[in-house]
PDB file of C-alpha atoms and ligand atoms in Angstrom:
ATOM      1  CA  UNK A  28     105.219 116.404 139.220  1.00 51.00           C
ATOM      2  CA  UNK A  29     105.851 117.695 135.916  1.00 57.00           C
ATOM      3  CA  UNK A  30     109.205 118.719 136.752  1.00 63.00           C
ATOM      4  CA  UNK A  31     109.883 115.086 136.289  1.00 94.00           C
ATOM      5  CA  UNK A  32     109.146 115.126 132.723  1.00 98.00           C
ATOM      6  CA  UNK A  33     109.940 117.680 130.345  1.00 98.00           C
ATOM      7  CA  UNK A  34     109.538 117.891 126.773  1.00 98.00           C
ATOM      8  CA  UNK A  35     111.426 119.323 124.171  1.00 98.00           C
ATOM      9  CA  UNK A  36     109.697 120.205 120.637  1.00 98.00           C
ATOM     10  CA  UNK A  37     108.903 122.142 117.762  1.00 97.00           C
ATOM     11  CA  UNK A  38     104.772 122.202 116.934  1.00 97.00           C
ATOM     12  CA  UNK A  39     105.879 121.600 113.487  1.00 96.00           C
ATOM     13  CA  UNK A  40     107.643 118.388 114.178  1.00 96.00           C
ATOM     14  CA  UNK A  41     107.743 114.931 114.680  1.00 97.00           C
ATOM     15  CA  UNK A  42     107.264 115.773 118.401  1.00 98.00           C
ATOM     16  CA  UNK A  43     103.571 115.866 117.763  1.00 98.00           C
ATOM     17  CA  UNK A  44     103.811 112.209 118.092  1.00 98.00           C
ATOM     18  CA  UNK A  45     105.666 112.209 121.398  1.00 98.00           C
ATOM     19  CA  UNK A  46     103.240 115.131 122.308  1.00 98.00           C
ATOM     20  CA  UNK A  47     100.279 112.204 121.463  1.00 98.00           C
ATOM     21  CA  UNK A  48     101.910 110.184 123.578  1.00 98.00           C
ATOM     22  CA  UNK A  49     102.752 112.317 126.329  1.00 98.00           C
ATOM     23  CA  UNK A  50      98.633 112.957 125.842  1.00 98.00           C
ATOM     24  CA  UNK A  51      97.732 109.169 126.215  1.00 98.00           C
ATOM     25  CA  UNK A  52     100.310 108.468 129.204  1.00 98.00           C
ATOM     26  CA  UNK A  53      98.200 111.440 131.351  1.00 98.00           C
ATOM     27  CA  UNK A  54     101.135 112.287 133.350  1.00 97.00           C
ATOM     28  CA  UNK A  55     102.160 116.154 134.193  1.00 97.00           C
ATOM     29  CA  UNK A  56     104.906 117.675 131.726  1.00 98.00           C
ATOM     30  CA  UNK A  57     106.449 120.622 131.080  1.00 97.00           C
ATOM     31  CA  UNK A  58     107.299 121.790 127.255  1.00 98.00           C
ATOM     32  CA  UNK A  59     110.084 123.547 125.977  1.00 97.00           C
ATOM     33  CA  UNK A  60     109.917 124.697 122.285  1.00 97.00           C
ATOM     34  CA  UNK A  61     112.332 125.285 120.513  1.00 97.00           C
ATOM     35  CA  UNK A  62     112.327 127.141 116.953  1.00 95.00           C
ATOM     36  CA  UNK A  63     115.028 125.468 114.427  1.00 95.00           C
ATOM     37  CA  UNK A  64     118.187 127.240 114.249  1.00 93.00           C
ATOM     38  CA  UNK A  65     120.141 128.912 116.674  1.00 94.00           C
ATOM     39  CA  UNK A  66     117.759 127.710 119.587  1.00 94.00           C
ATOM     40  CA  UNK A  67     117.925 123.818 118.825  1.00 96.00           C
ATOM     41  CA  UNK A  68     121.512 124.336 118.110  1.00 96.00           C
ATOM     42  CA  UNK A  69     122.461 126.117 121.304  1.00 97.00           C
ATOM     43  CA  UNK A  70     124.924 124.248 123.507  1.00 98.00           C
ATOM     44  CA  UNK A  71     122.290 124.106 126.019  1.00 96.00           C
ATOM     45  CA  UNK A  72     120.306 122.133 123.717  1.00 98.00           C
ATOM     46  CA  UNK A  73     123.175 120.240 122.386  1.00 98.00           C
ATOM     47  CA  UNK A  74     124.273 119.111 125.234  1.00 98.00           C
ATOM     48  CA  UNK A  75     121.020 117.402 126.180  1.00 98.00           C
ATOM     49  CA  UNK A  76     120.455 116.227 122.566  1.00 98.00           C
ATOM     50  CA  UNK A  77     124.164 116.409 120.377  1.00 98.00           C
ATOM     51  CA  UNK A  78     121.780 115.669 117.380  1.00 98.00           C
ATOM     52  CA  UNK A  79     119.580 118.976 117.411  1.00 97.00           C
ATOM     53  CA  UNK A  80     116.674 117.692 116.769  1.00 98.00           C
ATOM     54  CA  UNK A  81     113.259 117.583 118.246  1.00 98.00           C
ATOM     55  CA  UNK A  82     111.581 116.062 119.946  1.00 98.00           C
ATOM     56  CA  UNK A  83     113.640 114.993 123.521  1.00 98.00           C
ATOM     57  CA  UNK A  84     112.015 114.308 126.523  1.00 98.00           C
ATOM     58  CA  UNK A  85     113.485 114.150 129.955  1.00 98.00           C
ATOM     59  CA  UNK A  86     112.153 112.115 132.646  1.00 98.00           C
ATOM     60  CA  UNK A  87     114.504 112.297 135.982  1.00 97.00           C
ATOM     61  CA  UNK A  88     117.664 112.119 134.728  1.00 96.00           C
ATOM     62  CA  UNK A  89     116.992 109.881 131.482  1.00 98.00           C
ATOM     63  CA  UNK A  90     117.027 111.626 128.480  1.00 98.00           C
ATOM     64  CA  UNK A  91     114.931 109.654 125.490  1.00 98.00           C
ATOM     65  CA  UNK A  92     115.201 110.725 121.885  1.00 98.00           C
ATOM     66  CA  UNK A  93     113.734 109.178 118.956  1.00 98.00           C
ATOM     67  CA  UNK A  94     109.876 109.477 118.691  1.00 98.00           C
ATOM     68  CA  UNK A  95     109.432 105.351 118.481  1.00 98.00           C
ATOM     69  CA  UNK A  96     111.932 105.202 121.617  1.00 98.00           C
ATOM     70  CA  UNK A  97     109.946 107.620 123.439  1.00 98.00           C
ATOM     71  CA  UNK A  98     106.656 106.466 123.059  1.00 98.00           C
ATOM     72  CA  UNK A  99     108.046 102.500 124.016  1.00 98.00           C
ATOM     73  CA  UNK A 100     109.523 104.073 126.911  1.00 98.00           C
ATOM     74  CA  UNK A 101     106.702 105.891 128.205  1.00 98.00           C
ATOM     75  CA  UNK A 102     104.220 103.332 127.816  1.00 98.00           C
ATOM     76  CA  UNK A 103     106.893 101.580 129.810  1.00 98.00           C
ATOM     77  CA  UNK A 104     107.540 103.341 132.701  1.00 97.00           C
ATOM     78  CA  UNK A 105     104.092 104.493 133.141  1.00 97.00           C
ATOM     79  CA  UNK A 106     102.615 100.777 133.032  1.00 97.00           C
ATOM     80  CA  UNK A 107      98.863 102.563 134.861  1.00 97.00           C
ATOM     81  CA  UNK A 108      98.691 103.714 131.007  1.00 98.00           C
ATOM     82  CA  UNK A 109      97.724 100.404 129.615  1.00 98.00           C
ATOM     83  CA  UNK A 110      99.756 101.205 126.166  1.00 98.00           C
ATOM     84  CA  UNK A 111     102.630  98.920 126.668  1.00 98.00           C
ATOM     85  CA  UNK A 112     102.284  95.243 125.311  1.00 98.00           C
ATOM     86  CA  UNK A 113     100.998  92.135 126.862  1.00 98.00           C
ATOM     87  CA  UNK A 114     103.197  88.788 126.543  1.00 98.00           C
ATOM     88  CA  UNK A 115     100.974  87.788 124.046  1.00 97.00           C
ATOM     89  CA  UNK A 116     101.199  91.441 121.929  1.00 97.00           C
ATOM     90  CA  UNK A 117     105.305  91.940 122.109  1.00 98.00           C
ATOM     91  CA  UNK A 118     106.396  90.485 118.967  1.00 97.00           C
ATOM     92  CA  UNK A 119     103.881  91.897 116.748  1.00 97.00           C
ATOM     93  CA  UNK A 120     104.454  95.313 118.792  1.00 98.00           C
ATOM     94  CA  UNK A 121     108.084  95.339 118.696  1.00 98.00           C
ATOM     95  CA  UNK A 122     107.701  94.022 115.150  1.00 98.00           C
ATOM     96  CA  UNK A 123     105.910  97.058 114.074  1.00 98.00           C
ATOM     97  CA  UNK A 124     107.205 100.088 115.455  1.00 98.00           C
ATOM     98  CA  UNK A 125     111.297  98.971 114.577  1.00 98.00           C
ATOM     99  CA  UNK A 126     109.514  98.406 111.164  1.00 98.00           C
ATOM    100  CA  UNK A 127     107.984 101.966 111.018  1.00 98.00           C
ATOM    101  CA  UNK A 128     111.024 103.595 112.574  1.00 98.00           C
ATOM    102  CA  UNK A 129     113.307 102.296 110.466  1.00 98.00           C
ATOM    103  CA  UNK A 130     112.579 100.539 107.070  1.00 98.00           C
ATOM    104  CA  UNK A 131     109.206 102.479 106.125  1.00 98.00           C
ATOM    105  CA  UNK A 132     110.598 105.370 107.538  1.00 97.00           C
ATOM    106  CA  UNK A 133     113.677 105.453 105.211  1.00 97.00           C
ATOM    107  CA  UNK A 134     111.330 104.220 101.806  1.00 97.00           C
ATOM    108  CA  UNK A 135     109.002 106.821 102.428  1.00 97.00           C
ATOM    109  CA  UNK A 136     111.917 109.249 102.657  1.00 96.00           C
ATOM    110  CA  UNK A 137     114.159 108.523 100.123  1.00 96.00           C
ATOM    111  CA  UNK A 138     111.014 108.558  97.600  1.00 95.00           C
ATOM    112  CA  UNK A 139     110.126 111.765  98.422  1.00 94.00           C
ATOM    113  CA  UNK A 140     113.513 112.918  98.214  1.00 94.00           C
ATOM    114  CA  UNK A 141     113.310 111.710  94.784  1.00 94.00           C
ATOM    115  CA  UNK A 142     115.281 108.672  95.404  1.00 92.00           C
ATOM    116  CA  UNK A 143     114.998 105.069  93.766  1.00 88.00           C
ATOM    117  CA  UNK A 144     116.906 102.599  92.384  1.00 87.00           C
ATOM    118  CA  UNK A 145     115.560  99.401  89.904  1.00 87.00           C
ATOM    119  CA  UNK A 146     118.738  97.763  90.450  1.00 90.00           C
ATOM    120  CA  UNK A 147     117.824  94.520  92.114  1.00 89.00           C
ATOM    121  CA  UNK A 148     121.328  94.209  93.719  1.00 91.00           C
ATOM    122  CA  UNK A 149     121.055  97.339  95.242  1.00 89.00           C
ATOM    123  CA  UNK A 150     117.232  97.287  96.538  1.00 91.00           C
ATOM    124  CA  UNK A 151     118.330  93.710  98.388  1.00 93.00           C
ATOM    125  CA  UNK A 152     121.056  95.472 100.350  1.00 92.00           C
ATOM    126  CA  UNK A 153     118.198  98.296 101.533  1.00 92.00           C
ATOM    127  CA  UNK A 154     115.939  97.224 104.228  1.00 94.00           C
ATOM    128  CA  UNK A 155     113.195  98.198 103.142  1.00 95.00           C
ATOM    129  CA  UNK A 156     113.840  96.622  99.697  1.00 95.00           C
ATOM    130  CA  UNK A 157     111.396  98.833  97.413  1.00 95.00           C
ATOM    131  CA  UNK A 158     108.581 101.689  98.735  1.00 96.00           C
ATOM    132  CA  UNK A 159     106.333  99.299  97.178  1.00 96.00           C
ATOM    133  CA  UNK A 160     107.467  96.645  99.499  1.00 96.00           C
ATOM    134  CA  UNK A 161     107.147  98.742 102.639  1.00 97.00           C
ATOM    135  CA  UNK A 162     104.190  99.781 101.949  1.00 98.00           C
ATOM    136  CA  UNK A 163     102.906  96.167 101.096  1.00 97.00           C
ATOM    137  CA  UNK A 164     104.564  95.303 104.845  1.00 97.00           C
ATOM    138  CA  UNK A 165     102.975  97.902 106.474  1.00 98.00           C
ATOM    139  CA  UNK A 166      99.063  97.138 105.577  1.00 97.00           C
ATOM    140  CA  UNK A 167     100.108  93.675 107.048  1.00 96.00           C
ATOM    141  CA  UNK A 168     100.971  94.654 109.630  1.00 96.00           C
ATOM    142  CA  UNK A 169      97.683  96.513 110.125  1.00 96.00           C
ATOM    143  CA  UNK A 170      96.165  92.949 109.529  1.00 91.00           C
ATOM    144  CA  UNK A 171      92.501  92.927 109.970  1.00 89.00           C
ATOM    145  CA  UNK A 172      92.513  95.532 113.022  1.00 87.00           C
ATOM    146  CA  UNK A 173      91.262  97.166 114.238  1.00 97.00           C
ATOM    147  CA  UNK A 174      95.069  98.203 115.848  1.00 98.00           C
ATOM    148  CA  UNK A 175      98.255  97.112 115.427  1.00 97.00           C
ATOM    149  CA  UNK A 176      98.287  94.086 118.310  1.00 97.00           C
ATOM    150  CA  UNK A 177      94.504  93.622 117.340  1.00 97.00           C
ATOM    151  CA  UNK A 178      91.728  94.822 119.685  1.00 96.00           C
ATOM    152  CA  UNK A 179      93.399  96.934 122.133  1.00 97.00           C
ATOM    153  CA  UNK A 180      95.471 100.612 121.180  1.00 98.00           C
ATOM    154  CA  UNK A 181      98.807 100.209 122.270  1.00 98.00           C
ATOM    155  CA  UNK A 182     101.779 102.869 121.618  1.00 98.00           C
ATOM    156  CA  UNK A 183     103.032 101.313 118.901  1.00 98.00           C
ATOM    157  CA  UNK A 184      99.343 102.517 117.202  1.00 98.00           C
ATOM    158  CA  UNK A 185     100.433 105.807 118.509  1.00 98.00           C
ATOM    159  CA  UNK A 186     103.867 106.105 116.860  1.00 98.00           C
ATOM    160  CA  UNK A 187     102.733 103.751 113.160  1.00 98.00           C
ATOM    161  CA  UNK A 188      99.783 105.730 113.165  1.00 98.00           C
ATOM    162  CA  UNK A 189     101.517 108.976 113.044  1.00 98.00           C
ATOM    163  CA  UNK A 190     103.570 107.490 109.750  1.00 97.00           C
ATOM    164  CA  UNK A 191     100.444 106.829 108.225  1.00 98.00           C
ATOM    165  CA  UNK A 192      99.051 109.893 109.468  1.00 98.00           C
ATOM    166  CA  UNK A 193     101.870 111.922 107.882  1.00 97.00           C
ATOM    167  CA  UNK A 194     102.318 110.230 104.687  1.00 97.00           C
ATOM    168  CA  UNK A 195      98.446 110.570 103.881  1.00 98.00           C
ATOM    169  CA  UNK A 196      99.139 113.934 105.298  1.00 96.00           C
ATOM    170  CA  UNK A 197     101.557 114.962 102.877  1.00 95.00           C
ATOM    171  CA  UNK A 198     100.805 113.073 100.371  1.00 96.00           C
ATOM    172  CA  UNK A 199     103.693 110.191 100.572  1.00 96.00           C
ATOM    173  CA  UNK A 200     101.636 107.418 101.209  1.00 97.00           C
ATOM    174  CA  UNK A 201      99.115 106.381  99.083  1.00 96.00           C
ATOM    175  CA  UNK A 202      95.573 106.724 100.049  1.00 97.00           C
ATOM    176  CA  UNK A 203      94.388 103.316 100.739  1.00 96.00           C
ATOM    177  CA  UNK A 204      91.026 102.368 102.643  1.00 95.00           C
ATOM    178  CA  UNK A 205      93.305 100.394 104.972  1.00 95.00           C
ATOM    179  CA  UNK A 206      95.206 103.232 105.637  1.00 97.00           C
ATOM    180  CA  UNK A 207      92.161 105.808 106.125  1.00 97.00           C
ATOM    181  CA  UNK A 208      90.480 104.256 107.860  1.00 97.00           C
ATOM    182  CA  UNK A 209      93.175 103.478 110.473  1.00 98.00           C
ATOM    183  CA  UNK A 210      94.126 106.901 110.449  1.00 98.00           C
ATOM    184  CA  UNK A 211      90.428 108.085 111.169  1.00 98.00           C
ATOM    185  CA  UNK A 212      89.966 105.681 114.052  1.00 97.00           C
ATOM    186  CA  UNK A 213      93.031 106.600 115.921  1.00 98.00           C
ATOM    187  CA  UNK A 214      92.805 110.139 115.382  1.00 98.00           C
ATOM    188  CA  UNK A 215      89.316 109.948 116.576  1.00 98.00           C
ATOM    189  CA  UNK A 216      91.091 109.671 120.404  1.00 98.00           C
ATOM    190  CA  UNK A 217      90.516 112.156 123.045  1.00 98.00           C
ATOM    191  CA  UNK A 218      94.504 112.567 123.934  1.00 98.00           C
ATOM    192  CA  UNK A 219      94.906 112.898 120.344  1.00 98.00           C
ATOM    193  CA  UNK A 220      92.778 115.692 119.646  1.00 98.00           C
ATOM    194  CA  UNK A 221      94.427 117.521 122.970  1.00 98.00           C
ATOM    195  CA  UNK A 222      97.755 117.148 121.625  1.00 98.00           C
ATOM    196  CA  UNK A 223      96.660 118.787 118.607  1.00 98.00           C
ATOM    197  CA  UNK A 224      94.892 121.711 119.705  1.00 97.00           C
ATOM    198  CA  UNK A 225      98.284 122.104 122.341  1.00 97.00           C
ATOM    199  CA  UNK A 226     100.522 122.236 119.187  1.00 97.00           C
ATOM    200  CA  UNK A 227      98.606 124.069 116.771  1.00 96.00           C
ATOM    201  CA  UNK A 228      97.994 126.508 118.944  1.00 95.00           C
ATOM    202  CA  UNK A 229     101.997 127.136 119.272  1.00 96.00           C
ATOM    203  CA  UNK A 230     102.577 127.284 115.922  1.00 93.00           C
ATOM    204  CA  UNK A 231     102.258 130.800 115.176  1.00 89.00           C
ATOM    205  CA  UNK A 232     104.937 131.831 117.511  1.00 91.00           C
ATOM    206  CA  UNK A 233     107.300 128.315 117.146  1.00 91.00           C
ATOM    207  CA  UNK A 234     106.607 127.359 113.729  1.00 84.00           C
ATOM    208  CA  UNK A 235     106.982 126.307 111.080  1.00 74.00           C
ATOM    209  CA  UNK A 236     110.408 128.466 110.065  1.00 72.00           C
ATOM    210  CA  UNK A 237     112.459 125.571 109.123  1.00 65.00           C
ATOM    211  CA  UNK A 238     116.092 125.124 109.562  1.00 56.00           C
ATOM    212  CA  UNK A 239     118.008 126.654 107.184  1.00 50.00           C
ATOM    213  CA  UNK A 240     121.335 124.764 105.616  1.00 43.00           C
ATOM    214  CA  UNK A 241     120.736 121.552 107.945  1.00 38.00           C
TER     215      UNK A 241
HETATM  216  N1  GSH B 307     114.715 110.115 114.113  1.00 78.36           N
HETATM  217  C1  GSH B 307     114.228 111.267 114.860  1.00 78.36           C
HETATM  218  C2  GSH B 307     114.051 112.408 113.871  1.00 78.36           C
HETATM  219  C3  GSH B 307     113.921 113.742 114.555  1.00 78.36           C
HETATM  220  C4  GSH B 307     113.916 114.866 113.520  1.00 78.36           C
HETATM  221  O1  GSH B 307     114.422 114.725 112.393  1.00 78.36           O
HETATM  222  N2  GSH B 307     113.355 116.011 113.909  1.00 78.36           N
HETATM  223  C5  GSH B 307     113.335 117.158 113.027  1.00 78.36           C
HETATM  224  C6  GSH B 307     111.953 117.792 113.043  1.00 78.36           C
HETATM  225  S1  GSH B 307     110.716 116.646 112.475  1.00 78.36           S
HETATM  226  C7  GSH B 307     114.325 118.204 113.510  1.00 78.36           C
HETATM  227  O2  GSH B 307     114.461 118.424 114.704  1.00 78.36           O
HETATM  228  N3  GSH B 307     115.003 118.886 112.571  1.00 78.36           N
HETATM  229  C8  GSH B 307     115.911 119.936 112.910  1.00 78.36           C
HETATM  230  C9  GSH B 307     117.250 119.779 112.268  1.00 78.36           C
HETATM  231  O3  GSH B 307     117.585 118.675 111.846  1.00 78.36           O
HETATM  232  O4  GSH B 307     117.966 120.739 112.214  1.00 78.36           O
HETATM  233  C10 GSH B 307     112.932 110.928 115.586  1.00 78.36           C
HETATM  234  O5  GSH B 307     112.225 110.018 115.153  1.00 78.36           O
HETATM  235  O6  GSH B 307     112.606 111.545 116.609  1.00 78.36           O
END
């Protein structure tokens, strides 16, 4: 029923990846957008996510936030998917999508915030150590392919592949072969394209007026 899973989300936000996902799992859901301001920061909203962000999704009476936590949870709990890892896939899984949600998500930020440092006392203490670095990390982690845990598309291709996706998109990554031609072959999916057309066709009334002084 898709009163069992609901989805929070702007279509100008990082909940097109949980969209994607929600897209792959195939399992009823009903959205809620929300436009940035008043409506994400409404104690109804607040209350369900004290952050204020998009996206949320709420499944029974779990709420998930965090787009990497949301797509590991839904290719857990809907195992039928065939997205969630094998014994043999886990490490290199796990591996990638902390790596993408935290350390190449933070390099990719802070650079295009304008942030850097050369100080090699400082650039130890960050996780990520330089963008350089992460993005070195990152096309290991692709490996040789053709996904992340090798022949089969797993969520964590899903949620990776949306970093690359974005930083290509917007210019923050740089535009490697590796990278394109990752990005091409998992945007080439069915549930992918459906999630697209869902939120681009929402975007005139939801999007993209940003939040202003957050
Ligand atoms: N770490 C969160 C980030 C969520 C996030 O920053 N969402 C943005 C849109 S992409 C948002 O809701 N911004 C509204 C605000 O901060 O006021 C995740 O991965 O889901």
């Amino acid at each position: 029923m898709a009163g069992d899973l609901k989805f929070y989300t702007n279509p100008m936000s990082r909940g097109r990846i949980a969209r994607w996902m929600l897209e792959e799992v195939g399992q009823p859901y009903e959205t809620q957008f929300l436009r940035y301001g008043p409506e994400m920061n409404a104690p109804a909203y607040t209350a369900i996510n004290p952050m204020a962000k998009v996206p949320v999704i709420v499944h029974g009476n779990t709420v998930v936030t965090e787009c990497a936590a949301i797509c590991a949870y839904l290719a857990d709990v809907f195992p039928g998917a065939g997205l969630g890892p094998t014994d043999a896939e886990r490490g290199k899984y796990y591996r990638a999508m902390f790596f993408a949600a935290g350390p190449l998500e933070q390099a990719v930020t802070n650079r295009s915030m304008g942030w850097a440092t050369d100080d090699p006392q400082k650039s130890g203490m960050m996780g990520y150590g330089s963008f350089e670095r992460a993005i070195d990390g990152l096309k290991s982690l692709l490996g040789d392919g053709p996904y992340i845990c090798g022949d089969r598309f797993t969520a964590a291709d899903v949620y990776v592949g949306s970093q690359i996706g974005w930083g290509l998109g917007f210019g923050t990554m740089p535009e490697t072969p590796e990278f394109t031609g990752y990005r091409d072959r998992i945007y080439a999916r069915e549930a992918f394209t459906r999630a697209k057309a869902l939120d681009d066709a929402a975007m005139a009334e939801y999007g993209p007026n940003m939040p202003s002084g957050s």
